[in-house]
mmCIF file of C-alpha atoms in Angstrom:
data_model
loop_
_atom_site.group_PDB
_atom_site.id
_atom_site.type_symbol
_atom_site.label_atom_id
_atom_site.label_comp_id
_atom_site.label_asym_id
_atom_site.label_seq_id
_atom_site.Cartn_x
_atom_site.Cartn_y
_atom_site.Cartn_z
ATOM 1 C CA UNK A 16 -6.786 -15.147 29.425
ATOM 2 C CA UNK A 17 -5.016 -13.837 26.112
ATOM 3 C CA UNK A 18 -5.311 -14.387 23.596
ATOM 4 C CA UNK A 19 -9.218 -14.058 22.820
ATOM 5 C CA UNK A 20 -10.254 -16.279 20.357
ATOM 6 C CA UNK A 21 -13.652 -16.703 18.365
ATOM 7 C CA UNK A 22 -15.021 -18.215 15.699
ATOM 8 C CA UNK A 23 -13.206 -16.752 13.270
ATOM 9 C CA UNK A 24 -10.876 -14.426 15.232
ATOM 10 C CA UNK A 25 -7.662 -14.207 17.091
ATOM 11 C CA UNK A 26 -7.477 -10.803 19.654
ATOM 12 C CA UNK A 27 -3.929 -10.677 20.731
ATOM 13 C CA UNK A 28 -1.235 -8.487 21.988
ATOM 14 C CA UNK A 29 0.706 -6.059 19.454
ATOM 15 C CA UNK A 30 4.551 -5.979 18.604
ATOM 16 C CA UNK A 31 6.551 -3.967 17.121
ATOM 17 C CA UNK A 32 6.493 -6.427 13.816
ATOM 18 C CA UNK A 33 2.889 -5.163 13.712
ATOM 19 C CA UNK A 34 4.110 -1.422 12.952
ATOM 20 C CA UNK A 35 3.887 -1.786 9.010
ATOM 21 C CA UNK A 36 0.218 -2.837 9.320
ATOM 22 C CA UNK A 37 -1.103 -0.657 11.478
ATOM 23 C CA UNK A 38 0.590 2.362 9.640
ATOM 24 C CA UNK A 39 -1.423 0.630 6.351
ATOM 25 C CA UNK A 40 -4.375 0.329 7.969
ATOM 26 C CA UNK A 41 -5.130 2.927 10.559
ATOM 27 C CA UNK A 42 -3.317 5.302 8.994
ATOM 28 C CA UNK A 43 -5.212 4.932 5.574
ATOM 29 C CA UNK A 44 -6.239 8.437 4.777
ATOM 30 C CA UNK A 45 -10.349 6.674 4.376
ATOM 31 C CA UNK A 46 -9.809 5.630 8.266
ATOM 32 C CA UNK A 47 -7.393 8.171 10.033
ATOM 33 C CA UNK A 48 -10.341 10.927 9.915
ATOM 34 C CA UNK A 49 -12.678 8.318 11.606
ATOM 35 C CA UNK A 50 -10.159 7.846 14.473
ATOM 36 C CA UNK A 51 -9.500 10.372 17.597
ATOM 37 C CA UNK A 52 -5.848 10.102 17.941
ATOM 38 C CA UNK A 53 -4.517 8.774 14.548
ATOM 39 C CA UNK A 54 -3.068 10.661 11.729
ATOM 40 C CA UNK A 55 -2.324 9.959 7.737
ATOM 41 C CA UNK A 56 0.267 8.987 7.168
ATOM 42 C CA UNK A 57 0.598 7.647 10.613
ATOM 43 C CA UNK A 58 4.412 7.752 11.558
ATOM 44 C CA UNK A 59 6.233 4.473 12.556
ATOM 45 C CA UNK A 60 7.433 6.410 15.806
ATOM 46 C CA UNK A 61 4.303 7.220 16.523
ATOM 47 C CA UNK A 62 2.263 3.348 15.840
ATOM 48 C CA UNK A 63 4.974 2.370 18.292
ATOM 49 C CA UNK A 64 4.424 4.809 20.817
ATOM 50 C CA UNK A 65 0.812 4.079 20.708
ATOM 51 C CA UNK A 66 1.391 0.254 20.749
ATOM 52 C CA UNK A 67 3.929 0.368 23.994
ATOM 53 C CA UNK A 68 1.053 2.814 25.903
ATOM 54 C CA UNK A 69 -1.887 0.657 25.261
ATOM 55 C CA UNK A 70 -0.672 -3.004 26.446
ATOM 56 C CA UNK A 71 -2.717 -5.353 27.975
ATOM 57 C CA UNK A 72 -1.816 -5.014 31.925
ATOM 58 C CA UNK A 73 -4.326 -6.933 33.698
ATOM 59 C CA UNK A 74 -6.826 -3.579 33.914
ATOM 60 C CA UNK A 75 -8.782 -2.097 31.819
ATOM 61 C CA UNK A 76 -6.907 0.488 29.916
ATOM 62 C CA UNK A 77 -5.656 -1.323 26.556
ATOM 63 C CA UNK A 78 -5.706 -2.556 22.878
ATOM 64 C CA UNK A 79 -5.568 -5.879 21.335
ATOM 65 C CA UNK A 80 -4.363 -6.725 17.482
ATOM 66 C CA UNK A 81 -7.119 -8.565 15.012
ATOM 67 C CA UNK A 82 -6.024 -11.326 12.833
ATOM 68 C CA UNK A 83 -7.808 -14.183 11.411
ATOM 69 C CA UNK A 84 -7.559 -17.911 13.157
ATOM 70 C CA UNK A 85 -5.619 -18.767 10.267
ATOM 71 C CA UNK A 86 -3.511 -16.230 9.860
ATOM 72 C CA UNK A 87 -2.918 -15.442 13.264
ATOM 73 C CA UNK A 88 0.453 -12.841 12.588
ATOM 74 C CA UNK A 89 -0.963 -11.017 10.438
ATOM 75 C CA UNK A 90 -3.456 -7.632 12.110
ATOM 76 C CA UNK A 91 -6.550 -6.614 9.939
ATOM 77 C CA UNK A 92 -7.156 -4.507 12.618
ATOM 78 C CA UNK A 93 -7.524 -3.588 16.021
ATOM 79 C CA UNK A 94 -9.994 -3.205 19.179
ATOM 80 C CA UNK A 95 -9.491 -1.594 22.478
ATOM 81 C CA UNK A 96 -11.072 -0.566 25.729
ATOM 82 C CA UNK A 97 -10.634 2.143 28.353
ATOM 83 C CA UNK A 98 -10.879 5.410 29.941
ATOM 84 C CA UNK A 99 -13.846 7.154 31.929
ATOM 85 C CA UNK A 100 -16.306 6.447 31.086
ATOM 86 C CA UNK A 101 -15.544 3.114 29.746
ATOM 87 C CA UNK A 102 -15.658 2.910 26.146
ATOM 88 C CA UNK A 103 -14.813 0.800 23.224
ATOM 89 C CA UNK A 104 -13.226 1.698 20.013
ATOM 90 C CA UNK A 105 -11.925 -0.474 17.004
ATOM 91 C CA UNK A 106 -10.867 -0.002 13.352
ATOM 92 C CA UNK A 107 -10.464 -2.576 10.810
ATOM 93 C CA UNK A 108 -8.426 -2.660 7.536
ATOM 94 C CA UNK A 109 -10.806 -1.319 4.751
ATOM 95 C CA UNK A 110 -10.154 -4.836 2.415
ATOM 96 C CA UNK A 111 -12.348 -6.472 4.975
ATOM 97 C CA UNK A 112 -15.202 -4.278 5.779
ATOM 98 C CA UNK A 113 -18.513 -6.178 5.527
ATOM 99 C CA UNK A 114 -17.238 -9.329 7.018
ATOM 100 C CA UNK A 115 -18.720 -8.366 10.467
ATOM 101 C CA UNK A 116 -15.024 -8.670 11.922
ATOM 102 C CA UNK A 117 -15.043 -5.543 14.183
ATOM 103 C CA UNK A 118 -18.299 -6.517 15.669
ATOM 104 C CA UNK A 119 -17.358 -10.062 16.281
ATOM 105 C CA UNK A 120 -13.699 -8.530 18.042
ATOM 106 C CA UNK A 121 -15.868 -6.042 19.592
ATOM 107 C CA UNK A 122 -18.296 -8.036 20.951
ATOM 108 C CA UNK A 123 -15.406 -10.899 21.969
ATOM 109 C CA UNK A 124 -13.601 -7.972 23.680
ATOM 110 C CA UNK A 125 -17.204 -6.433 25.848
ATOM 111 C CA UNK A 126 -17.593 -10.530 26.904
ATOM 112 C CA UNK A 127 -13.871 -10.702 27.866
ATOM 113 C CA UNK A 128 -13.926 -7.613 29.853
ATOM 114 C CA UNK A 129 -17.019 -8.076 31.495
ATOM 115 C CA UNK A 130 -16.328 -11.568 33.450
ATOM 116 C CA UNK A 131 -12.310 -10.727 34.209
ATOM 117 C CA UNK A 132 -13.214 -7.385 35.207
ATOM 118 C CA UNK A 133 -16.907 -7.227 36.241
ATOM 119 C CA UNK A 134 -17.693 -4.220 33.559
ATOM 120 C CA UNK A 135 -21.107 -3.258 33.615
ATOM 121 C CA UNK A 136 -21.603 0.077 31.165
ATOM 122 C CA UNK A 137 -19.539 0.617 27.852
ATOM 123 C CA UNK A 138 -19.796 4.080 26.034
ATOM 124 C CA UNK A 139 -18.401 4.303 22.234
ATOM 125 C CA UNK A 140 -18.734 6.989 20.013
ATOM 126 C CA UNK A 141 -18.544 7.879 16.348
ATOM 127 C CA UNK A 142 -18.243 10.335 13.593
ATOM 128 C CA UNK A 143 -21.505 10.863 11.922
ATOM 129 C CA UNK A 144 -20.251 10.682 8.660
ATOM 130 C CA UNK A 145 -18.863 7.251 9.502
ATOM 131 C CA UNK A 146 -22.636 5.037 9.758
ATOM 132 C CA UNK A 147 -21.079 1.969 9.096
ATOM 133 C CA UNK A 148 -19.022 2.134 12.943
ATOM 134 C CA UNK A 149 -22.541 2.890 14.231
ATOM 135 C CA UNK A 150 -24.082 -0.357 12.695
ATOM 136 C CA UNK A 151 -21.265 -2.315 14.152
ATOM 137 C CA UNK A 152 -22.500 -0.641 17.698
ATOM 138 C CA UNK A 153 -25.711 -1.131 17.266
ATOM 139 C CA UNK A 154 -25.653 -5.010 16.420
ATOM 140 C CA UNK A 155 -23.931 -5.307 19.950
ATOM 141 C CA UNK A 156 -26.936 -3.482 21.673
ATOM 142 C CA UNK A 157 -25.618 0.019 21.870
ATOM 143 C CA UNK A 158 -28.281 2.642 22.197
ATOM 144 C CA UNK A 159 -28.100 6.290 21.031
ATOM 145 C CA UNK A 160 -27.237 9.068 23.793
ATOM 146 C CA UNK A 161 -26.938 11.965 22.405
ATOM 147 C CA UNK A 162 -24.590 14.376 20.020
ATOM 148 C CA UNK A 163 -21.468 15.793 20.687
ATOM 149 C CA UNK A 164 -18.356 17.352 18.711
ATOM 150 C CA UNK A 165 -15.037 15.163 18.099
ATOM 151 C CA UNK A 166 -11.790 16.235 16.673
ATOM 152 C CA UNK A 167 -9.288 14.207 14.705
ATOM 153 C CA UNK A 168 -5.443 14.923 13.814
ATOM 154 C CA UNK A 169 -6.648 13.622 10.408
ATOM 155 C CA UNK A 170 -9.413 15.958 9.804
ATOM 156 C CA UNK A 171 -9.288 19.771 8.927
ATOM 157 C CA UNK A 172 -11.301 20.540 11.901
ATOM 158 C CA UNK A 173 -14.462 19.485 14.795
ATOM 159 C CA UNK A 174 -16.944 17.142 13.580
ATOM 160 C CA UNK A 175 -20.342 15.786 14.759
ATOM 161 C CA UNK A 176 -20.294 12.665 16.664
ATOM 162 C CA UNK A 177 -23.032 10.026 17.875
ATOM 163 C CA UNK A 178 -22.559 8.971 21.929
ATOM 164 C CA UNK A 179 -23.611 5.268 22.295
ATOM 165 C CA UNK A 180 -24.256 3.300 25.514
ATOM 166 C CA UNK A 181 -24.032 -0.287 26.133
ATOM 167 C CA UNK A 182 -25.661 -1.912 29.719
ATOM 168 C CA UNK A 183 -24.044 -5.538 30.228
ATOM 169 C CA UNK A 184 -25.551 -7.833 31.494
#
């Protein structure tokens, strides 16, 4: 069950020795403002909170760590999956953008959750300033829905977002 592992990825379960690099990485004032519930800086307290409330607990409703096969304790990121609708939502330390790492733990995750718990539609959704997340959406099959406003505790105020929609199969 968990961990997920691909090719070049390990998806695993968050500790609290995983504080330091989420606060780096998520709370990197270039991601925060592409997030819905992070800030910058993004408070120790708070990382901890967010890892206790979004463990893995055999439902849907939860967030996995991303670190490389070979360096499996170290996060470059994370990827997670729940609410209603459904959706997915990831981030990924800036240093490795490009390396199609959030699509491969994104697309590991959609596979993982659709045979353990028989999920059929995925929603995601991004800021519109922030193309690159909807590449990553789009090489899993996401289609365009519509348009919608998003706010962020890292940005000064609403902001245009891009609904996708994913049909497994």
């Amino acid at each position: 069950m968990l961990p997920i592992t691909t090719k070049r990825l390990i998806l695993r379960r968050m500790t609290p020795q995983d504080i330091p690099a989420l606060q780096r990485i998520g709370g990197d004032p270039r991601v925060a403002p592409n997030l819905f519930s992070v800030t910058s800086p993004w408070p120790a307290e708070a990382v901890e909170h967010w890892i206790e409330t979004s463990q893995f607990a055999d439902r849907l409703g939860f967030r996995l760590g991303i670190a490389l096969r070979e360096r499996p304790d170290e996060l470059i990121g994370t990827v997670g999956i729940g609410g209603a609708p459904v959706s997915v939502s990831y981030f990924v330390d800036l240093a490795r953008n490009d390396q199609g790492f959030a699509t491969e733990a994104a697309g590991a995750l959609l596979e993982f959750c659709r045979n353990t718990f028989q999920l059929r539609t995925v929603t995601a959704d991004y800021y519109c300033d922030n193309p690159a997340s909807g590449r990553v959406l789009e090489k899993l099959g996401f289609v365009h829905v519509g348009q919608d406003v998003g706010t962020s505790p890292a940005r000064a105020g609403p902001a245009p977002i891009t609904l996708m929609r994913l049909d497994l199969p």
